[in-house]
Amino acid sequence: MLIRILPPHALRESDVTPEALYLSRRRVLSGLGAAALALPGLAAAKAAAPALAALNVAARRDQAGGEKVTDFETVSTYNNYYEFGSDKDDPARNAGSLKTRPWTVVVDGECEAPGRADIDALIAGRLEERIYRHRCVEAWSIVVPWVGLPLGDFLKRYKPTSKARYVAFETLYDPKQMPDTRYGVLDWPYVEGLRLDEAMHPLTMLTVGMYGRVLPNQNGAPLRLTVPWKYGFKSIKSIVRIRFVEKQPPTTWNRMAANEYGFYSNVNPHVDHPRWSQAKERRLGELFKRDTLMFNGYPEVASLYAGMDLKQNY
Ligand SMILES: Nc1nc2c(c(=O)[nH]1)N[C@H]1C(S)=C(S)[C@@H](COP(=O)(O)O)O[C@H]1N2
Ligand SMILES: [Mo]
C-alpha cells in the first residue's frame, strides 16, 4: 500500500481550474443566492488546504456516462456540512478543526460479528474509484470521482442476522471539533439510514477519498457514504457508528421537516419538494439548467422499489 503525502499544488493538471474560469464560475454561481457570493478565492482555498494523501486505487469505473468531472476546487469549497456552518463556504473554512486520526467506526446491532474498523486498515484494503453524479436536494449537482469500497462488502464482514432490515449511520458529535453543533440548527449527531437491500446494492459506497486522494475534511473525512441515486443528504459524512436494526431508523432531515425530506429520498424529477421543483438542476460550473434524471440516472436501482408508490415514499 503506497500512501504519499502530496502538497495541494501537486494536483493533476486536469483537476485544476484556471483562476479566470473559476472567477467566471463564481459569477454564475452568485445567481444561486447570497451564500454562493461568499465562495473563497482559489488562492485562499489552496493556502488553507492541508496536504491530502494519495490513495492506491485498484480499479476505476465511470458511472456518470462520461459526463465532465466537476473540478476539485468547486467540490471542496461548495459544501453542505452543517456541523461546520450552514453557508456553502463554511465547511471549507471551518472543518480544519476535525481530527480524523485515530478514527474507528463501530459496527454493531443485529449482527453475529459486531466489531470496529480502523480507517487506516480500510484505506490499506482494496479501493476503487467510481465517478458518480451527486444531486443535492437543493437542485444543484456535481460529478465526482470518489474512492472507496462497496458498502455491502464491508457490511458482510459483520454477518448481519435475519432480523437486520435497515442500517443506521451516525456522524461524530463533538462540539469541541465541530463549532456549529453548539447551536440547535439540526439535531446532533447527524444520523441517516438505508434499507438493508439499498445498503447492499453494488452502487452504494463507503467512501474514503476523492480525486485519487483522501477526503478533505469538509467532504466528510475520513469516511462517508455515497449513495448516488439518492439526494445528497443521505450521503452522511464522518461516520463513527454503523448499526444493523430491525426498524426504519430516524434520519436528521426527516426529523427536521418530515413533509419535505422522506426516508427514501430517491432523486425523482416527478416528485417536487414542497417548496421547489425537482425537475431540473444546475450542474455547478454550467450556465444552463439540465433535466434531472430518474434515480439520478441510475435506473438499475428501480427494482429495489418495485410495487412501491414513490410519491408516497418520497
Ligand atoms: N454529517 C453530515 N453529513 C452530511 C451533511 C451534513 O450537514 N452533515 N450534508 C449532506 C448534504 S445536504 C449533502 S448535499 C452532502 C454534500 O456532500 P459534499 O459536500 O461532499 O458535496 O453531504 C451530506 N452529508
Ligand atoms: Mo444536499
Coordinates of C-alpha atoms and ligand atoms in Angstrom, one line a residue:
M1 CA 0.0 0.0 0.0
L2 CA 1.5 3.3 -1.1
I3 CA 0.4 6.5 0.6
R4 CA 2.3 9.5 -0.5
I5 CA 1.7 12.9 1.2
L6 CA 1.3 15.4 -1.7
P7 CA 1.2 19.1 -1.3
P8 CA -2.1 20.6 -2.7
H9 CA -0.2 22.1 -5.6
A10 CA 0.7 18.6 -6.8
L11 CA -2.9 18.1 -8.0
R12 CA -3.1 16.7 -11.6
E13 CA -3.3 19.5 -14.1
S14 CA -6.8 18.3 -15.2
D15 CA -8.0 18.8 -11.6
V16 CA -7.1 22.4 -11.5
T17 CA -9.3 25.1 -13.0
P18 CA -7.6 28.3 -14.2
E19 CA -8.3 31.2 -12.0
A20 CA -10.1 33.1 -14.7
L21 CA -12.5 30.3 -15.3
Y22 CA -13.0 29.9 -11.6
L23 CA -13.9 33.5 -11.2
S24 CA -16.4 33.4 -14.1
R25 CA -17.9 30.4 -12.4
R26 CA -18.2 32.3 -9.2
R27 CA -20.3 34.9 -11.1
V28 CA -22.5 32.2 -12.4
L29 CA -22.9 30.7 -9.0
S30 CA -23.7 34.0 -7.5
G31 CA -27.0 33.8 -9.3
L32 CA -27.9 31.0 -6.9
G33 CA -28.1 33.3 -3.9
A34 CA -26.2 35.1 -1.3
A35 CA -24.4 32.0 0.0
A36 CA -22.6 31.5 -3.3
L37 CA -21.2 35.0 -3.3
A38 CA -19.0 34.1 -0.3
L39 CA -17.0 31.3 -2.0
P40 CA -13.4 31.8 -1.0
G41 CA -10.9 32.6 -3.8
L42 CA -8.8 29.8 -5.3
A43 CA -5.7 31.1 -3.7
A44 CA -7.2 31.3 -0.2
A45 CA -8.7 27.8 -0.5
K46 CA -5.3 26.4 -1.6
A47 CA -3.4 28.1 1.2
A48 CA -5.8 26.7 3.8
A49 CA -6.0 23.2 2.4
P50 CA -3.9 20.6 4.2
A51 CA -1.8 18.1 2.2
L52 CA -4.0 15.2 1.1
A53 CA -2.5 11.7 1.0
A54 CA -2.8 9.9 -2.4
L55 CA -4.7 6.6 -2.4
N56 CA -3.8 3.4 -4.1
V57 CA -6.7 2.7 -6.5
A58 CA -7.1 -0.8 -7.8
A59 CA -10.0 -0.2 -10.3
R60 CA -11.6 2.7 -12.0
R61 CA -15.2 3.0 -13.2
D62 CA -17.0 5.8 -14.8
Q63 CA -20.6 5.6 -13.7
A64 CA -21.6 9.1 -14.8
G65 CA -21.9 8.3 -18.5
G66 CA -18.8 10.2 -19.5
E67 CA -20.1 13.5 -18.1
K68 CA -17.4 16.0 -17.3
V69 CA -16.0 15.7 -13.8
T70 CA -16.5 18.8 -11.7
D71 CA -13.3 20.4 -10.7
F72 CA -11.8 19.7 -7.3
E73 CA -11.9 23.3 -6.1
T74 CA -15.6 23.5 -6.6
V75 CA -16.3 20.2 -4.9
S76 CA -14.1 21.0 -1.9
T77 CA -15.3 24.6 -1.4
Y78 CA -19.1 24.4 -2.1
N79 CA -20.3 22.0 0.7
N80 CA -23.1 21.1 2.9
Y81 CA -21.7 20.1 6.3
Y82 CA -23.8 21.8 8.9
E83 CA -21.6 20.8 11.8
F84 CA -19.2 23.4 10.4
G85 CA -21.7 26.1 9.4
S86 CA -24.7 26.4 7.1
D87 CA -23.2 28.6 4.3
K88 CA -21.6 26.7 1.4
D89 CA -18.1 28.1 2.1
D90 CA -18.3 27.5 5.9
P91 CA -17.2 23.8 5.8
A92 CA -14.0 24.5 3.8
R93 CA -13.1 27.3 6.2
N94 CA -14.0 25.6 9.5
A95 CA -13.5 21.9 9.1
G96 CA -9.8 22.1 9.8
S97 CA -10.7 21.5 13.5
L98 CA -11.9 18.0 12.8
K99 CA -9.4 15.4 14.0
T100 CA -9.5 12.4 11.6
R101 CA -6.9 10.2 13.4
P102 CA -7.2 8.0 15.2
W103 CA -10.6 7.0 13.8
T104 CA -12.6 3.9 14.2
V105 CA -16.1 3.1 13.1
V106 CA -18.1 0.8 15.4
V107 CA -20.4 -1.8 13.7
D108 CA -23.0 -3.4 15.9
G109 CA -26.7 -4.2 16.3
E110 CA -28.3 -7.1 14.6
C111 CA -25.2 -9.0 13.5
E112 CA -23.3 -12.0 14.6
A113 CA -19.8 -10.4 14.5
P114 CA -20.0 -6.9 15.8
G115 CA -16.7 -5.1 15.9
R116 CA -14.9 -2.0 14.8
A117 CA -12.9 -1.0 11.8
D118 CA -9.8 1.3 11.8
I119 CA -9.7 3.9 9.0
D120 CA -6.1 3.1 8.1
A121 CA -6.9 -0.6 7.7
L122 CA -9.8 0.3 5.4
I123 CA -7.5 2.6 3.3
A124 CA -4.9 -0.2 3.1
G125 CA -7.6 -2.5 1.6
R126 CA -8.8 -2.8 -2.0
L127 CA -10.1 0.6 -3.1
E128 CA -12.0 1.6 -6.3
E129 CA -12.6 4.9 -8.0
R130 CA -16.2 5.5 -9.1
I131 CA -17.2 8.6 -11.0
Y132 CA -20.8 9.3 -9.8
R133 CA -23.3 12.1 -10.3
H134 CA -24.2 13.8 -7.0
R135 CA -27.6 15.6 -6.8
C136 CA -28.3 17.8 -3.8
V137 CA -32.0 18.2 -2.8
E138 CA -31.3 21.9 -3.3
A139 CA -31.2 21.3 -7.1
W140 CA -27.5 21.7 -7.7
S141 CA -25.3 18.8 -8.8
I142 CA -21.7 17.8 -9.3
V143 CA -19.8 14.8 -10.8
V144 CA -17.2 13.4 -8.5
P145 CA -14.5 10.7 -8.7
W146 CA -15.0 9.0 -5.3
V147 CA -12.6 6.4 -3.9
G148 CA -13.8 3.7 -1.6
L149 CA -15.3 0.2 -1.4
P150 CA -18.7 -1.2 -1.9
L151 CA -20.6 -0.7 1.4
G152 CA -22.0 -4.3 1.0
D153 CA -18.6 -5.9 1.0
F154 CA -17.8 -4.1 4.3
L155 CA -21.1 -4.9 6.0
K156 CA -20.9 -8.6 5.2
R157 CA -17.8 -8.9 7.4
Y158 CA -20.0 -8.3 10.4
K159 CA -22.6 -11.0 9.5
P160 CA -26.0 -9.3 9.7
T161 CA -28.7 -11.6 11.2
S162 CA -32.1 -12.2 9.6
K163 CA -33.5 -9.5 11.9
A164 CA -31.4 -6.8 10.3
R165 CA -33.7 -5.0 7.9
Y166 CA -32.2 -1.5 8.0
V167 CA -28.7 0.1 8.5
A168 CA -28.4 3.2 10.7
F169 CA -25.4 5.5 10.4
E170 CA -24.1 8.2 12.8
T171 CA -21.7 11.1 12.3
L172 CA -19.2 12.1 15.0
Y173 CA -20.7 14.5 17.5
D174 CA -18.0 16.6 19.3
P175 CA -18.8 20.3 19.9
K176 CA -15.0 20.9 20.5
Q177 CA -14.2 19.9 17.0
M178 CA -17.5 20.9 15.3
P179 CA -18.2 24.5 16.2
D180 CA -21.8 24.7 14.9
T181 CA -23.1 21.7 16.9
R182 CA -23.2 24.2 19.8
Y183 CA -26.3 25.6 18.0
G184 CA -29.6 23.8 17.5
V185 CA -29.5 24.1 13.7
L186 CA -30.0 20.4 13.5
D187 CA -30.5 17.6 16.0
W188 CA -27.0 16.2 16.6
P189 CA -25.4 13.8 15.9
Y190 CA -26.4 13.7 12.2
V191 CA -28.0 10.4 11.6
E192 CA -29.0 8.6 8.4
G193 CA -30.3 5.2 7.3
L194 CA -30.8 2.9 4.4
R195 CA -32.9 -0.3 3.9
L196 CA -30.6 -3.3 4.1
D197 CA -31.0 -4.0 0.3
E198 CA -30.2 -0.4 -0.5
A199 CA -27.1 -0.6 1.7
M200 CA -26.0 -3.8 0.0
H201 CA -26.6 -2.5 -3.5
P202 CA -23.3 -2.5 -5.5
L203 CA -23.6 1.2 -6.3
T204 CA -23.6 2.2 -2.6
M205 CA -20.1 3.1 -1.5
L206 CA -18.2 3.5 1.8
T207 CA -16.0 6.4 0.6
V208 CA -12.6 7.3 1.9
G209 CA -11.4 9.6 -0.8
M210 CA -12.0 11.7 -3.9
Y211 CA -9.8 12.7 -6.9
G212 CA -7.3 10.0 -6.0
R213 CA -6.6 11.3 -2.5
V214 CA -8.1 11.1 1.0
L215 CA -11.2 13.2 1.6
P216 CA -10.8 16.8 2.6
N217 CA -12.4 17.3 6.0
Q218 CA -15.2 19.4 4.5
N219 CA -16.2 16.5 2.2
G220 CA -16.7 14.1 5.2
A221 CA -13.2 12.8 6.1
P222 CA -12.2 10.2 7.0
L223 CA -15.2 8.2 5.8
R224 CA -18.6 8.9 4.5
L225 CA -21.4 7.2 2.5
T226 CA -22.0 7.8 -1.2
V227 CA -25.5 6.8 -2.5
P228 CA -25.6 8.2 -6.0
W229 CA -29.3 7.7 -6.8
K230 CA -30.5 9.5 -3.6
Y231 CA -30.4 13.2 -2.7
G232 CA -27.1 14.2 -1.2
F233 CA -28.2 14.4 2.4
K234 CA -28.4 10.6 2.5
S235 CA -24.6 10.5 2.0
I236 CA -23.7 11.0 5.7
K237 CA -20.2 12.3 6.5
S238 CA -17.5 11.4 9.1
I239 CA -19.2 8.2 10.2
V240 CA -18.3 6.8 13.7
R241 CA -21.1 4.2 14.0
I242 CA -23.0 1.8 11.8
R243 CA -25.8 -0.3 13.3
F244 CA -27.9 -3.1 11.8
V245 CA -31.5 -2.6 13.0
E246 CA -34.9 -4.1 12.7
K247 CA -37.0 -1.0 12.3
Q248 CA -36.6 2.0 10.0
P249 CA -34.2 4.3 11.8
P250 CA -34.7 8.1 12.3
T251 CA -32.9 10.4 9.9
T252 CA -31.8 14.0 10.7
W253 CA -33.6 15.9 7.9
N254 CA -36.7 13.8 8.3
R255 CA -36.8 14.8 11.9
M256 CA -36.3 18.5 10.9
A257 CA -39.2 18.5 8.4
A258 CA -40.9 15.2 7.7
N259 CA -43.1 16.6 4.9
E260 CA -40.0 17.8 3.0
Y261 CA -37.4 15.1 3.5
G262 CA -38.5 11.5 3.4
F263 CA -36.6 8.3 4.4
Y264 CA -36.1 7.2 0.8
S265 CA -35.2 10.5 -0.8
N266 CA -34.6 8.9 -4.2
V267 CA -33.8 11.5 -6.8
N268 CA -37.1 11.9 -8.7
P269 CA -37.8 14.7 -11.2
H270 CA -41.6 13.9 -10.9
V271 CA -41.9 14.4 -7.2
D272 CA -41.3 18.0 -6.2
H273 CA -40.1 19.3 -2.9
P274 CA -43.0 21.2 -1.3
R275 CA -41.1 24.5 -1.8
W276 CA -39.4 24.0 -5.2
S277 CA -39.4 21.8 -8.3
Q278 CA -37.1 18.9 -8.7
A279 CA -37.5 18.6 -12.4
K280 CA -34.2 20.4 -13.2
E281 CA -30.8 21.0 -11.6
R282 CA -27.8 23.3 -12.0
R283 CA -24.6 21.4 -12.6
L284 CA -22.0 23.6 -10.7
G285 CA -19.9 25.3 -13.3
E286 CA -22.5 25.3 -16.0
L287 CA -24.7 28.1 -17.2
F288 CA -27.9 26.4 -18.1
K289 CA -30.0 24.1 -16.1
R290 CA -30.3 20.5 -17.1
D291 CA -33.1 17.9 -16.7
T292 CA -32.9 15.8 -13.5
L293 CA -32.8 12.1 -14.3
M294 CA -35.0 9.5 -12.5
F295 CA -32.9 7.9 -9.8
N296 CA -30.2 10.5 -10.8
G297 CA -29.5 8.4 -13.9
Y298 CA -29.1 5.0 -12.2
P299 CA -32.1 3.1 -13.5
E300 CA -30.6 -0.2 -12.3
V301 CA -31.9 0.6 -8.7
A302 CA -35.5 0.7 -9.9
S303 CA -36.1 -3.0 -8.9
L304 CA -35.4 -2.1 -5.3
Y305 CA -38.7 -0.1 -5.3
A306 CA -40.9 -2.4 -7.4
G307 CA -44.5 -2.0 -6.3
M308 CA -43.8 1.0 -4.2
D309 CA -45.6 4.3 -4.6
L310 CA -42.6 6.7 -4.9
K311 CA -44.8 9.8 -4.4
Q312 CA -45.9 8.4 -1.0
N313 CA -42.4 7.0 -0.2
Y314 CA -40.5 10.2 -1.1
Ligands
LIG1 N1 -22.8 14.8 8.9 C1 -23.3 15.4 7.8 N2 -23.4 14.8 6.7 C2 -23.9 15.4 5.6 C3 -24.4 16.7 5.6 C4 -24.3 17.4 6.9 O1 -24.7 18.6 7.0 N3 -23.7 16.7 8.0 N4 -24.9 17.3 4.5 C5 -25.4 16.4 3.4 C6 -25.8 17.1 2.2 S1 -27.2 18.0 2.2 C7 -25.1 16.9 1.0 S2 -25.6 17.6 -0.4 C8 -23.8 16.2 1.0 C9 -22.7 17.1 0.5 O2 -21.5 16.4 0.2 P1 -20.3 17.2 -0.4 O3 -20.1 18.4 0.5 O4 -19.1 16.3 -0.3 O5 -20.6 17.6 -1.8 O6 -23.4 15.8 2.3 C10 -24.4 15.3 3.1 N5 -23.9 14.7 4.4
MO2 MO -27.8 18.3 0.0

